[in-house]
mmCIF file with all atom_site columns, C-alpha atoms and ligand atoms in Angstrom:
data_model
loop_
_atom_site.group_PDB
_atom_site.id
_atom_site.type_symbol
_atom_site.label_atom_id
_atom_site.label_alt_id
_atom_site.label_comp_id
_atom_site.label_asym_id
_atom_site.label_entity_id
_atom_site.label_seq_id
_atom_site.pdbx_PDB_ins_code
_atom_site.Cartn_x
_atom_site.Cartn_y
_atom_site.Cartn_z
_atom_site.occupancy
_atom_site.B_iso_or_equiv
_atom_site.pdbx_formal_charge
_atom_site.auth_seq_id
_atom_site.auth_comp_id
_atom_site.auth_asym_id
_atom_site.auth_atom_id
_atom_site.pdbx_PDB_model_num
ATOM   1   C  CA  . MET A 1 1   ? 8.496   -11.540 6.333   1.00 96.00 ? 1   MET A CA  1
ATOM   2   C  CA  . TYR A 1 2   ? 8.119   -8.399  4.229   1.00 98.00 ? 2   TYR A CA  1
ATOM   3   C  CA  . LEU A 1 3   ? 4.846   -6.483  3.920   1.00 98.00 ? 3   LEU A CA  1
ATOM   4   C  CA  . PHE A 1 4   ? 4.986   -3.944  1.115   1.00 98.00 ? 4   PHE A CA  1
ATOM   5   C  CA  . ASP A 1 5   ? 2.866   -0.852  0.732   1.00 98.00 ? 5   ASP A CA  1
ATOM   6   C  CA  . ILE A 1 6   ? 1.944   -0.116  -2.894  1.00 98.00 ? 6   ILE A CA  1
ATOM   7   C  CA  . ASP A 1 7   ? 1.534   3.596   -3.773  1.00 97.00 ? 7   ASP A CA  1
ATOM   8   C  CA  . GLY A 1 8   ? 4.754   5.587   -3.464  1.00 97.00 ? 8   GLY A CA  1
ATOM   9   C  CA  . THR A 1 9   ? 6.630   2.449   -2.383  1.00 98.00 ? 9   THR A CA  1
ATOM   10  C  CA  . LEU A 1 10  ? 6.358   0.117   -5.394  1.00 98.00 ? 10  LEU A CA  1
ATOM   11  C  CA  . LEU A 1 11  ? 4.693   2.362   -7.964  1.00 98.00 ? 11  LEU A CA  1
ATOM   12  C  CA  . LEU A 1 12  ? 2.869   5.581   -8.681  1.00 97.00 ? 12  LEU A CA  1
ATOM   13  C  CA  . THR A 1 13  ? -0.186  5.459   -10.905 1.00 97.00 ? 13  THR A CA  1
ATOM   14  C  CA  . GLY A 1 14  ? 0.191   9.057   -12.027 1.00 95.00 ? 14  GLY A CA  1
ATOM   15  C  CA  . GLY A 1 15  ? -3.147  10.048  -10.519 1.00 94.00 ? 15  GLY A CA  1
ATOM   16  C  CA  . SER A 1 16  ? -5.332  7.190   -11.803 1.00 96.00 ? 16  SER A CA  1
ATOM   17  C  CA  . GLY A 1 17  ? -6.982  6.695   -8.409  1.00 95.00 ? 17  GLY A CA  1
ATOM   18  C  CA  . SER A 1 18  ? -7.740  10.394  -8.003  1.00 96.00 ? 18  SER A CA  1
ATOM   19  C  CA  . ILE A 1 19  ? -9.125  10.685  -11.532 1.00 96.00 ? 19  ILE A CA  1
ATOM   20  C  CA  . ALA A 1 20  ? -11.389 7.673   -10.940 1.00 96.00 ? 20  ALA A CA  1
ATOM   21  C  CA  . ILE A 1 21  ? -12.652 9.042   -7.597  1.00 97.00 ? 21  ILE A CA  1
ATOM   22  C  CA  . ASN A 1 22  ? -13.276 12.486  -9.111  1.00 97.00 ? 22  ASN A CA  1
ATOM   23  C  CA  . GLN A 1 23  ? -15.293 10.851  -11.887 1.00 97.00 ? 23  GLN A CA  1
ATOM   24  C  CA  . LEU A 1 24  ? -17.243 8.842   -9.331  1.00 96.00 ? 24  LEU A CA  1
ATOM   25  C  CA  . PHE A 1 25  ? -18.161 11.825  -7.152  1.00 97.00 ? 25  PHE A CA  1
ATOM   26  C  CA  . GLU A 1 26  ? -19.140 13.896  -10.163 1.00 97.00 ? 26  GLU A CA  1
ATOM   27  C  CA  . GLU A 1 27  ? -21.382 11.144  -11.579 1.00 96.00 ? 27  GLU A CA  1
ATOM   28  C  CA  . ARG A 1 28  ? -22.973 10.132  -8.248  1.00 96.00 ? 28  ARG A CA  1
ATOM   29  C  CA  . PHE A 1 29  ? -23.169 13.403  -6.342  1.00 97.00 ? 29  PHE A CA  1
ATOM   30  C  CA  . GLY A 1 30  ? -22.464 16.194  -8.848  1.00 97.00 ? 30  GLY A CA  1
ATOM   31  C  CA  . VAL A 1 31  ? -19.352 17.106  -6.839  1.00 97.00 ? 31  VAL A CA  1
ATOM   32  C  CA  . LYS A 1 32  ? -16.456 18.286  -8.992  1.00 96.00 ? 32  LYS A CA  1
ATOM   33  C  CA  . GLY A 1 33  ? -12.787 17.863  -8.057  1.00 96.00 ? 33  GLY A CA  1
ATOM   34  C  CA  . ALA A 1 34  ? -13.576 15.793  -4.964  1.00 96.00 ? 34  ALA A CA  1
ATOM   35  C  CA  . MET A 1 35  ? -9.903  14.768  -4.609  1.00 96.00 ? 35  MET A CA  1
ATOM   36  C  CA  . ASP A 1 36  ? -8.509  18.294  -5.076  1.00 94.00 ? 36  ASP A CA  1
ATOM   37  C  CA  . SER A 1 37  ? -7.809  18.951  -1.411  1.00 89.00 ? 37  SER A CA  1
ATOM   38  C  CA  . VAL A 1 38  ? -7.231  15.329  -0.335  1.00 95.00 ? 38  VAL A CA  1
ATOM   39  C  CA  . ALA A 1 39  ? -3.698  14.010  0.251   1.00 93.00 ? 39  ALA A CA  1
ATOM   40  C  CA  . PRO A 1 40  ? -4.243  10.254  -0.202  1.00 93.00 ? 40  PRO A CA  1
ATOM   41  C  CA  . GLY A 1 41  ? -0.768  9.049   0.903   1.00 93.00 ? 41  GLY A CA  1
ATOM   42  C  CA  . GLY A 1 42  ? -0.973  6.307   3.508   1.00 93.00 ? 42  GLY A CA  1
ATOM   43  C  CA  . LYS A 1 43  ? -4.758  6.566   3.893   1.00 95.00 ? 43  LYS A CA  1
ATOM   44  C  CA  . THR A 1 44  ? -7.180  3.729   3.301   1.00 96.00 ? 44  THR A CA  1
ATOM   45  C  CA  . ASP A 1 45  ? -9.612  3.952   0.380   1.00 96.00 ? 45  ASP A CA  1
ATOM   46  C  CA  . ASP A 1 46  ? -12.456 4.183   2.904   1.00 96.00 ? 46  ASP A CA  1
ATOM   47  C  CA  . MET A 1 47  ? -10.818 7.197   4.622   1.00 96.00 ? 47  MET A CA  1
ATOM   48  C  CA  . ILE A 1 48  ? -10.200 8.869   1.265   1.00 96.00 ? 48  ILE A CA  1
ATOM   49  C  CA  . LEU A 1 49  ? -13.844 8.480   0.170   1.00 97.00 ? 49  LEU A CA  1
ATOM   50  C  CA  . GLN A 1 50  ? -15.068 9.812   3.524   1.00 97.00 ? 50  GLN A CA  1
ATOM   51  C  CA  . GLU A 1 51  ? -12.734 12.803  3.248   1.00 97.00 ? 51  GLU A CA  1
ATOM   52  C  CA  . CYS A 1 52  ? -14.079 13.534  -0.249  1.00 97.00 ? 52  CYS A CA  1
ATOM   53  C  CA  . ALA A 1 53  ? -17.655 13.357  1.091   1.00 97.00 ? 53  ALA A CA  1
ATOM   54  C  CA  . ARG A 1 54  ? -16.872 15.682  3.998   1.00 96.00 ? 54  ARG A CA  1
ATOM   55  C  CA  . ASN A 1 55  ? -15.096 18.202  1.746   1.00 95.00 ? 55  ASN A CA  1
ATOM   56  C  CA  . GLY A 1 56  ? -17.621 18.088  -1.091  1.00 95.00 ? 56  GLY A CA  1
ATOM   57  C  CA  . MET A 1 57  ? -20.932 17.485  0.696   1.00 96.00 ? 57  MET A CA  1
ATOM   58  C  CA  . GLU A 1 58  ? -20.241 18.146  4.369   1.00 96.00 ? 58  GLU A CA  1
ATOM   59  C  CA  . ARG A 1 59  ? -21.451 14.714  5.404   1.00 97.00 ? 59  ARG A CA  1
ATOM   60  C  CA  . GLU A 1 60  ? -20.283 11.158  6.056   1.00 97.00 ? 60  GLU A CA  1
ATOM   61  C  CA  . LEU A 1 61  ? -21.010 8.301   3.665   1.00 97.00 ? 61  LEU A CA  1
ATOM   62  C  CA  . THR A 1 62  ? -23.067 5.404   4.980   1.00 97.00 ? 62  THR A CA  1
ATOM   63  C  CA  . PRO A 1 63  ? -21.434 1.940   4.929   1.00 95.00 ? 63  PRO A CA  1
ATOM   64  C  CA  . ASP A 1 64  ? -23.787 0.988   2.052   1.00 97.00 ? 64  ASP A CA  1
ATOM   65  C  CA  . GLU A 1 65  ? -22.710 4.051   0.078   1.00 96.00 ? 65  GLU A CA  1
ATOM   66  C  CA  . VAL A 1 66  ? -19.031 3.206   0.624   1.00 96.00 ? 66  VAL A CA  1
ATOM   67  C  CA  . GLU A 1 67  ? -19.614 -0.335  -0.591  1.00 96.00 ? 67  GLU A CA  1
ATOM   68  C  CA  . GLU A 1 68  ? -21.481 0.911   -3.657  1.00 96.00 ? 68  GLU A CA  1
ATOM   69  C  CA  . LEU A 1 69  ? -18.826 3.534   -4.421  1.00 97.00 ? 69  LEU A CA  1
ATOM   70  C  CA  . ILE A 1 70  ? -16.003 0.979   -4.171  1.00 97.00 ? 70  ILE A CA  1
ATOM   71  C  CA  . ALA A 1 71  ? -17.867 -1.347  -6.563  1.00 97.00 ? 71  ALA A CA  1
ATOM   72  C  CA  . ALA A 1 72  ? -18.227 1.524   -9.057  1.00 97.00 ? 72  ALA A CA  1
ATOM   73  C  CA  . TYR A 1 73  ? -14.650 2.729   -8.446  1.00 97.00 ? 73  TYR A CA  1
ATOM   74  C  CA  . LEU A 1 74  ? -12.907 -0.490  -9.472  1.00 97.00 ? 74  LEU A CA  1
ATOM   75  C  CA  . PRO A 1 75  ? -13.886 -0.519  -13.186 1.00 97.00 ? 75  PRO A CA  1
ATOM   76  C  CA  . LEU A 1 76  ? -13.156 3.226   -13.430 1.00 97.00 ? 76  LEU A CA  1
ATOM   77  C  CA  . LEU A 1 77  ? -9.729  2.656   -11.848 1.00 97.00 ? 77  LEU A CA  1
ATOM   78  C  CA  . ARG A 1 78  ? -8.946  -0.266  -14.167 1.00 97.00 ? 78  ARG A CA  1
ATOM   79  C  CA  . ALA A 1 79  ? -9.841  1.867   -17.206 1.00 97.00 ? 79  ALA A CA  1
ATOM   80  C  CA  . GLU A 1 80  ? -7.675  4.742   -15.941 1.00 97.00 ? 80  GLU A CA  1
ATOM   81  C  CA  . LEU A 1 81  ? -4.770  2.382   -15.268 1.00 97.00 ? 81  LEU A CA  1
ATOM   82  C  CA  . GLN A 1 82  ? -4.872  1.227   -18.887 1.00 95.00 ? 82  GLN A CA  1
ATOM   83  C  CA  . ARG A 1 83  ? -4.339  4.819   -20.023 1.00 93.00 ? 83  ARG A CA  1
ATOM   84  C  CA  . ALA A 1 84  ? -2.212  6.237   -17.184 1.00 92.00 ? 84  ALA A CA  1
ATOM   85  C  CA  . PRO A 1 85  ? 0.590   7.870   -19.192 1.00 93.00 ? 85  PRO A CA  1
ATOM   86  C  CA  . LYS A 1 86  ? 2.414   8.766   -15.969 1.00 94.00 ? 86  LYS A CA  1
ATOM   87  C  CA  . PHE A 1 87  ? 2.216   5.284   -14.409 1.00 97.00 ? 87  PHE A CA  1
ATOM   88  C  CA  . ARG A 1 88  ? 5.663   4.278   -13.200 1.00 97.00 ? 88  ARG A CA  1
ATOM   89  C  CA  . LEU A 1 89  ? 7.533   1.958   -10.906 1.00 98.00 ? 89  LEU A CA  1
ATOM   90  C  CA  . MET A 1 90  ? 9.592   3.425   -8.095  1.00 98.00 ? 90  MET A CA  1
ATOM   91  C  CA  . PRO A 1 91  ? 13.380  3.182   -8.624  1.00 98.00 ? 91  PRO A CA  1
ATOM   92  C  CA  . HIS A 1 92  ? 14.926  -0.317  -8.325  1.00 98.00 ? 92  HIS A CA  1
ATOM   93  C  CA  . VAL A 1 93  ? 11.601  -2.042  -7.578  1.00 98.00 ? 93  VAL A CA  1
ATOM   94  C  CA  . ARG A 1 94  ? 12.149  -4.964  -9.968  1.00 98.00 ? 94  ARG A CA  1
ATOM   95  C  CA  . GLU A 1 95  ? 15.635  -5.740  -8.599  1.00 98.00 ? 95  GLU A CA  1
ATOM   96  C  CA  . CYS A 1 96  ? 14.341  -5.419  -5.038  1.00 98.00 ? 96  CYS A CA  1
ATOM   97  C  CA  . MET A 1 97  ? 11.433  -7.795  -5.666  1.00 98.00 ? 97  MET A CA  1
ATOM   98  C  CA  . ALA A 1 98  ? 13.722  -10.289 -7.422  1.00 97.00 ? 98  ALA A CA  1
ATOM   99  C  CA  . PHE A 1 99  ? 15.969  -10.222 -4.345  1.00 97.00 ? 99  PHE A CA  1
ATOM   100 C  CA  . VAL A 1 100 ? 13.042  -10.658 -1.956  1.00 97.00 ? 100 VAL A CA  1
ATOM   101 C  CA  . ALA A 1 101 ? 11.772  -13.607 -4.012  1.00 95.00 ? 101 ALA A CA  1
ATOM   102 C  CA  . GLU A 1 102 ? 15.193  -15.242 -3.555  1.00 94.00 ? 102 GLU A CA  1
ATOM   103 C  CA  . VAL A 1 103 ? 15.402  -14.819 0.210   1.00 93.00 ? 103 VAL A CA  1
ATOM   104 C  CA  . ALA A 1 104 ? 11.787  -15.167 1.339   1.00 92.00 ? 104 ALA A CA  1
ATOM   105 C  CA  . ASN A 1 105 ? 9.289   -17.933 0.771   1.00 89.00 ? 105 ASN A CA  1
ATOM   106 C  CA  . THR A 1 106 ? 6.303   -15.677 1.199   1.00 95.00 ? 106 THR A CA  1
ATOM   107 C  CA  . VAL A 1 107 ? 5.898   -11.962 0.585   1.00 98.00 ? 107 VAL A CA  1
ATOM   108 C  CA  . GLY A 1 108 ? 2.929   -9.833  1.552   1.00 98.00 ? 108 GLY A CA  1
ATOM   109 C  CA  . ILE A 1 109 ? 1.176   -6.563  0.848   1.00 98.00 ? 109 ILE A CA  1
ATOM   110 C  CA  . ALA A 1 110 ? -0.015  -4.028  3.426   1.00 98.00 ? 110 ALA A CA  1
ATOM   111 C  CA  . THR A 1 111 ? -1.934  -1.283  1.669   1.00 98.00 ? 111 THR A CA  1
ATOM   112 C  CA  . GLY A 1 112 ? -4.824  1.100   2.199   1.00 97.00 ? 112 GLY A CA  1
ATOM   113 C  CA  . ASN A 1 113 ? -6.107  0.140   -1.243  1.00 97.00 ? 113 ASN A CA  1
ATOM   114 C  CA  . VAL A 1 114 ? -9.116  -2.152  -1.272  1.00 97.00 ? 114 VAL A CA  1
ATOM   115 C  CA  . GLU A 1 115 ? -8.001  -5.577  -2.515  1.00 98.00 ? 115 GLU A CA  1
ATOM   116 C  CA  . GLY A 1 116 ? -9.408  -5.136  -6.031  1.00 98.00 ? 116 GLY A CA  1
ATOM   117 C  CA  . ALA A 1 117 ? -7.605  -1.810  -6.465  1.00 98.00 ? 117 ALA A CA  1
ATOM   118 C  CA  . ALA A 1 118 ? -4.355  -3.257  -5.096  1.00 98.00 ? 118 ALA A CA  1
ATOM   119 C  CA  . MET A 1 119 ? -4.532  -6.162  -7.559  1.00 98.00 ? 119 MET A CA  1
ATOM   120 C  CA  . ALA A 1 120 ? -5.337  -3.847  -10.499 1.00 98.00 ? 120 ALA A CA  1
ATOM   121 C  CA  . LYS A 1 121 ? -2.297  -1.683  -9.724  1.00 98.00 ? 121 LYS A CA  1
ATOM   122 C  CA  . LEU A 1 122 ? 0.049   -4.655  -9.203  1.00 98.00 ? 122 LEU A CA  1
ATOM   123 C  CA  . GLU A 1 123 ? -1.163  -6.266  -12.427 1.00 98.00 ? 123 GLU A CA  1
ATOM   124 C  CA  . ARG A 1 124 ? -0.600  -3.060  -14.366 1.00 97.00 ? 124 ARG A CA  1
ATOM   125 C  CA  . ALA A 1 125 ? 2.961   -3.037  -12.969 1.00 97.00 ? 125 ALA A CA  1
ATOM   126 C  CA  . GLN A 1 126 ? 3.437   -6.779  -13.655 1.00 97.00 ? 126 GLN A CA  1
ATOM   127 C  CA  . LEU A 1 127 ? 4.305   -7.272  -9.992  1.00 98.00 ? 127 LEU A CA  1
ATOM   128 C  CA  . ARG A 1 128 ? 1.341   -9.311  -8.794  1.00 98.00 ? 128 ARG A CA  1
ATOM   129 C  CA  . HIS A 1 129 ? 3.133   -12.664 -9.028  1.00 97.00 ? 129 HIS A CA  1
ATOM   130 C  CA  . HIS A 1 130 ? 5.579   -11.577 -6.310  1.00 97.00 ? 130 HIS A CA  1
ATOM   131 C  CA  . PHE A 1 131 ? 2.922   -11.500 -3.591  1.00 98.00 ? 131 PHE A CA  1
ATOM   132 C  CA  . HIS A 1 132 ? 1.251   -14.349 -1.746  1.00 97.00 ? 132 HIS A CA  1
ATOM   133 C  CA  . PHE A 1 133 ? -1.082  -12.620 0.693   1.00 98.00 ? 133 PHE A CA  1
ATOM   134 C  CA  . GLY A 1 134 ? -1.952  -9.196  2.028   1.00 98.00 ? 134 GLY A CA  1
ATOM   135 C  CA  . GLY A 1 135 ? -3.866  -6.866  4.293   1.00 98.00 ? 135 GLY A CA  1
ATOM   136 C  CA  . TYR A 1 136 ? -5.987  -4.336  2.421   1.00 98.00 ? 136 TYR A CA  1
ATOM   137 C  CA  . GLY A 1 137 ? -8.207  -1.299  2.850   1.00 97.00 ? 137 GLY A CA  1
ATOM   138 C  CA  . SER A 1 138 ? -11.085 -3.706  2.321   1.00 96.00 ? 138 SER A CA  1
ATOM   139 C  CA  . ASP A 1 139 ? -10.092 -5.554  5.520   1.00 97.00 ? 139 ASP A CA  1
ATOM   140 C  CA  . SER A 1 140 ? -10.260 -2.434  7.678   1.00 96.00 ? 140 SER A CA  1
ATOM   141 C  CA  . PRO A 1 141 ? -10.453 1.330   7.155   1.00 95.00 ? 141 PRO A CA  1
ATOM   142 C  CA  . ILE A 1 142 ? -7.854  1.631   9.966   1.00 96.00 ? 142 ILE A CA  1
ATOM   143 C  CA  . ARG A 1 143 ? -4.272  1.039   8.862   1.00 97.00 ? 143 ARG A CA  1
ATOM   144 C  CA  . PRO A 1 144 ? -2.898  -0.722  11.978  1.00 98.00 ? 144 PRO A CA  1
ATOM   145 C  CA  . GLU A 1 145 ? -5.807  -3.169  11.729  1.00 98.00 ? 145 GLU A CA  1
ATOM   146 C  CA  . LEU A 1 146 ? -5.099  -4.030  8.109   1.00 98.00 ? 146 LEU A CA  1
ATOM   147 C  CA  . VAL A 1 147 ? -1.399  -4.502  8.937   1.00 98.00 ? 147 VAL A CA  1
ATOM   148 C  CA  . ALA A 1 148 ? -2.464  -6.840  11.773  1.00 98.00 ? 148 ALA A CA  1
ATOM   149 C  CA  . THR A 1 149 ? -4.624  -8.745  9.257   1.00 98.00 ? 149 THR A CA  1
ATOM   150 C  CA  . ALA A 1 150 ? -1.658  -9.028  6.893   1.00 98.00 ? 150 ALA A CA  1
ATOM   151 C  CA  . MET A 1 151 ? 0.460   -10.425 9.754   1.00 98.00 ? 151 MET A CA  1
ATOM   152 C  CA  . LYS A 1 152 ? -2.223  -12.966 10.617  1.00 98.00 ? 152 LYS A CA  1
ATOM   153 C  CA  . ARG A 1 153 ? -2.368  -14.117 6.987   1.00 98.00 ? 153 ARG A CA  1
ATOM   154 C  CA  . GLY A 1 154 ? 1.437   -14.185 6.819   1.00 97.00 ? 154 GLY A CA  1
ATOM   155 C  CA  . ARG A 1 155 ? 1.535   -16.532 9.795   1.00 97.00 ? 155 ARG A CA  1
ATOM   156 C  CA  . ALA A 1 156 ? -1.084  -18.741 8.134   1.00 97.00 ? 156 ALA A CA  1
ATOM   157 C  CA  . CYS A 1 157 ? 1.029   -18.811 4.938   1.00 95.00 ? 157 CYS A CA  1
ATOM   158 C  CA  . ALA A 1 158 ? 4.175   -19.672 6.901   1.00 94.00 ? 158 ALA A CA  1
ATOM   159 C  CA  . GLY A 1 159 ? 2.298   -22.280 8.923   1.00 94.00 ? 159 GLY A CA  1
ATOM   160 C  CA  . ARG A 1 160 ? 3.926   -21.125 12.146  1.00 93.00 ? 160 ARG A CA  1
ATOM   161 C  CA  . GLU A 1 161 ? 3.743   -18.492 14.879  1.00 93.00 ? 161 GLU A CA  1
ATOM   162 C  CA  . LEU A 1 162 ? 6.224   -15.831 13.705  1.00 94.00 ? 162 LEU A CA  1
ATOM   163 C  CA  . PRO A 1 163 ? 7.102   -13.150 16.272  1.00 96.00 ? 163 PRO A CA  1
ATOM   164 C  CA  . ASP A 1 164 ? 5.817   -9.640  15.488  1.00 97.00 ? 164 ASP A CA  1
ATOM   165 C  CA  . ARG A 1 165 ? 9.394   -8.404  14.945  1.00 96.00 ? 165 ARG A CA  1
ATOM   166 C  CA  . ASP A 1 166 ? 9.861   -10.914 12.106  1.00 95.00 ? 166 ASP A CA  1
ATOM   167 C  CA  . PHE A 1 167 ? 7.494   -8.795  10.024  1.00 97.00 ? 167 PHE A CA  1
ATOM   168 C  CA  . VAL A 1 168 ? 8.963   -5.830  8.164   1.00 98.00 ? 168 VAL A CA  1
ATOM   169 C  CA  . VAL A 1 169 ? 6.547   -3.233  6.828   1.00 98.00 ? 169 VAL A CA  1
ATOM   170 C  CA  . VAL A 1 170 ? 7.978   -1.320  3.860   1.00 98.00 ? 170 VAL A CA  1
ATOM   171 C  CA  . GLY A 1 171 ? 6.213   1.974   3.226   1.00 98.00 ? 171 GLY A CA  1
ATOM   172 C  CA  . ASP A 1 172 ? 6.563   5.596   2.175   1.00 98.00 ? 172 ASP A CA  1
ATOM   173 C  CA  . THR A 1 173 ? 4.420   7.508   4.695   1.00 97.00 ? 173 THR A CA  1
ATOM   174 C  CA  . LEU A 1 174 ? 4.114   8.291   8.389   1.00 98.00 ? 174 LEU A CA  1
ATOM   175 C  CA  . HIS A 1 175 ? 0.951   6.157   8.396   1.00 97.00 ? 175 HIS A CA  1
ATOM   176 C  CA  . ASP A 1 176 ? 2.961   3.065   7.389   1.00 98.00 ? 176 ASP A CA  1
ATOM   177 C  CA  . ILE A 1 177 ? 5.463   3.732   10.192  1.00 98.00 ? 177 ILE A CA  1
ATOM   178 C  CA  . ALA A 1 178 ? 2.783   4.344   12.839  1.00 98.00 ? 178 ALA A CA  1
ATOM   179 C  CA  . ALA A 1 179 ? 0.839   1.232   11.821  1.00 98.00 ? 179 ALA A CA  1
ATOM   180 C  CA  . ALA A 1 180 ? 3.960   -0.962  11.959  1.00 98.00 ? 180 ALA A CA  1
ATOM   181 C  CA  . HIS A 1 181 ? 4.877   0.430   15.397  1.00 98.00 ? 181 HIS A CA  1
ATOM   182 C  CA  . ALA A 1 182 ? 1.337   -0.245  16.641  1.00 98.00 ? 182 ALA A CA  1
ATOM   183 C  CA  . CYS A 1 183 ? 1.655   -3.869  15.481  1.00 98.00 ? 183 CYS A CA  1
ATOM   184 C  CA  . GLY A 1 184 ? 5.139   -4.459  16.907  1.00 98.00 ? 184 GLY A CA  1
ATOM   185 C  CA  . ALA A 1 185 ? 6.541   -5.013  13.407  1.00 98.00 ? 185 ALA A CA  1
ATOM   186 C  CA  . ARG A 1 186 ? 9.749   -3.517  12.076  1.00 98.00 ? 186 ARG A CA  1
ATOM   187 C  CA  . VAL A 1 187 ? 9.427   -0.817  9.469   1.00 98.00 ? 187 VAL A CA  1
ATOM   188 C  CA  . ILE A 1 188 ? 11.555  0.357   6.585   1.00 98.00 ? 188 ILE A CA  1
ATOM   189 C  CA  . ALA A 1 189 ? 10.587  3.821   5.375   1.00 98.00 ? 189 ALA A CA  1
ATOM   190 C  CA  . VAL A 1 190 ? 11.456  4.620   1.777   1.00 98.00 ? 190 VAL A CA  1
ATOM   191 C  CA  . ALA A 1 191 ? 11.492  8.234   0.624   1.00 98.00 ? 191 ALA A CA  1
ATOM   192 C  CA  . THR A 1 192 ? 10.145  7.632   -2.889  1.00 98.00 ? 192 THR A CA  1
ATOM   193 C  CA  . GLY A 1 193 ? 6.618   8.854   -2.123  1.00 96.00 ? 193 GLY A CA  1
ATOM   194 C  CA  . SER A 1 194 ? 5.272   12.228  -1.071  1.00 91.00 ? 194 SER A CA  1
ATOM   195 C  CA  . THR A 1 195 ? 6.851   12.330  2.419   1.00 96.00 ? 195 THR A CA  1
ATOM   196 C  CA  . SER A 1 196 ? 10.330  13.837  2.770   1.00 97.00 ? 196 SER A CA  1
ATOM   197 C  CA  . ILE A 1 197 ? 13.206  11.797  4.138   1.00 97.00 ? 197 ILE A CA  1
ATOM   198 C  CA  . ASP A 1 198 ? 13.491  14.227  7.091   1.00 98.00 ? 198 ASP A CA  1
ATOM   199 C  CA  . ALA A 1 199 ? 9.823   13.853  8.008   1.00 98.00 ? 199 ALA A CA  1
ATOM   200 C  CA  . LEU A 1 200 ? 10.127  10.061  7.787   1.00 98.00 ? 200 LEU A CA  1
ATOM   201 C  CA  . ALA A 1 201 ? 13.236  10.152  10.018  1.00 98.00 ? 201 ALA A CA  1
ATOM   202 C  CA  . GLN A 1 202 ? 11.266  12.009  12.712  1.00 98.00 ? 202 GLN A CA  1
ATOM   203 C  CA  . ALA A 1 203 ? 8.906   9.037   13.012  1.00 98.00 ? 203 ALA A CA  1
ATOM   204 C  CA  . SER A 1 204 ? 11.796  6.677   13.931  1.00 98.00 ? 204 SER A CA  1
ATOM   205 C  CA  . PRO A 1 205 ? 11.529  3.860   11.401  1.00 98.00 ? 205 PRO A CA  1
ATOM   206 C  CA  . ASP A 1 206 ? 13.912  0.919   11.904  1.00 98.00 ? 206 ASP A CA  1
ATOM   207 C  CA  . ALA A 1 207 ? 15.546  1.815   8.601   1.00 98.00 ? 207 ALA A CA  1
ATOM   208 C  CA  . LEU A 1 208 ? 15.248  4.713   6.201   1.00 98.00 ? 208 LEU A CA  1
ATOM   209 C  CA  . PHE A 1 209 ? 16.091  4.329   2.511   1.00 98.00 ? 209 PHE A CA  1
ATOM   210 C  CA  . GLU A 1 210 ? 16.281  6.793   -0.322  1.00 98.00 ? 210 GLU A CA  1
ATOM   211 C  CA  . THR A 1 211 ? 15.200  3.976   -2.656  1.00 98.00 ? 211 THR A CA  1
ATOM   212 C  CA  . LEU A 1 212 ? 14.592  0.227   -2.455  1.00 98.00 ? 212 LEU A CA  1
ATOM   213 C  CA  . GLU A 1 213 ? 18.075  -0.317  -3.887  1.00 98.00 ? 213 GLU A CA  1
ATOM   214 C  CA  . GLU A 1 214 ? 19.221  -0.326  -0.237  1.00 98.00 ? 214 GLU A CA  1
ATOM   215 C  CA  . LEU A 1 215 ? 17.011  -3.231  0.847   1.00 98.00 ? 215 LEU A CA  1
ATOM   216 C  CA  . PRO A 1 216 ? 19.270  -6.215  0.010   1.00 97.00 ? 216 PRO A CA  1
ATOM   217 C  CA  . ALA A 1 217 ? 22.220  -4.850  2.034   1.00 96.00 ? 217 ALA A CA  1
ATOM   218 C  CA  . TRP A 1 218 ? 19.905  -4.094  4.980   1.00 96.00 ? 218 TRP A CA  1
ATOM   219 C  CA  . HIS A 1 219 ? 18.409  -7.563  4.771   1.00 95.00 ? 219 HIS A CA  1
ATOM   220 C  CA  . HIS A 1 220 ? 21.821  -9.271  4.881   1.00 93.00 ? 220 HIS A CA  1
ATOM   221 C  CA  . GLN A 1 221 ? 22.849  -7.128  7.848   1.00 92.00 ? 221 GLN A CA  1
ATOM   222 C  CA  . HIS A 1 222 ? 19.761  -7.714  9.902   1.00 88.00 ? 222 HIS A CA  1
ATOM   223 C  CA  . PHE A 1 223 ? 18.235  -11.113 9.750   1.00 73.00 ? 223 PHE A CA  1
ATOM   224 C  CA  . ASN A 1 224 ? 17.344  -14.082 7.743   1.00 61.00 ? 224 ASN A CA  1
ATOM   225 C  CA  . LEU A 1 225 ? 13.633  -13.638 7.180   1.00 52.00 ? 225 LEU A CA  1
ATOM   226 C  CA  . ASP A 1 226 ? 11.626  -16.819 6.811   1.00 51.00 ? 226 ASP A CA  1
ATOM   227 C  CA  . GLY A 1 227 ? 14.780  -18.770 7.596   1.00 48.00 ? 227 GLY A CA  1
ATOM   228 C  CA  . GLY A 1 228 ? 15.608  -18.495 3.875   1.00 45.00 ? 228 GLY A CA  1
ATOM   229 C  CA  . ARG A 1 229 ? 14.838  -21.283 1.497   1.00 38.00 ? 229 ARG A CA  1
HETATM 230 MG MG1 . MG  B 2 .   ? 2.116   4.592   0.168   1.00 91.43 ? 301 MG  B MG1 1
#
C-alpha cells in the first residue's frame, strides 16, 4: 500500500506555504521573512512554525498559539495557491497516479502538512481523488508518528492486518526515509525535491528514482500491493 509525500514528491507550490507563513508571522508578531532561513523539506508544519518562532523571536510557540496559527494559515495558503504562478506537478505524476489507481485499491498520503493544507494542495493539483486516507502533520509533529498513523488508517481501509513491509512510503527527503525505516515500511526515494540523489542514496532507501516514471516497473518487479483488484 503506497503512502505518498506531497511537497517535492507530487508537486511544488512555488513557495505558497512560505509566503503564507511569512504573512502570518508579520501580521501576528511583526516578524519579517520568518521562513527565510528555514528549509521546510520533510518537516511537519508544527516543526516549521516552531523553527520560525525560534529564529524570529527566540522562543517556542505554545500549543494554543500553534493551533491558532494553523487556523489562520489555511485561508492564507488557499489564497496563495490560487495565485501560485510557479505551482507545478513533479514529472510523470499523473501517469504514476493513474498506474497506482489501477493496481491498488487504496492509496494513502504521508505528509508533514496539516490535513487542511494537504487537501488544499492536492485539490489545486487535481489529485485529491486519488487518495483514500492519510497521516498528516496535524496527527503528530513527529514524522515517524504520522507515518504510523497513516499505516493504521491504511489497515482500517483494507480491513485487514497488513505487514509493515507491505507499506511503501514515497518521498523526496531524508526525513521520509528515516520515518519509513522507523516504521518498518519500505521506502522509495524520488529525487524531484530539494535533496540530491546522492544524499538520498546515503540514507539507504529500498529504491531510488530520478522521477516517478520509474514506479510502475519497480512495482511489477517487487510485489503485488493490496493483492491487486
Ligand atoms: Mg517532501
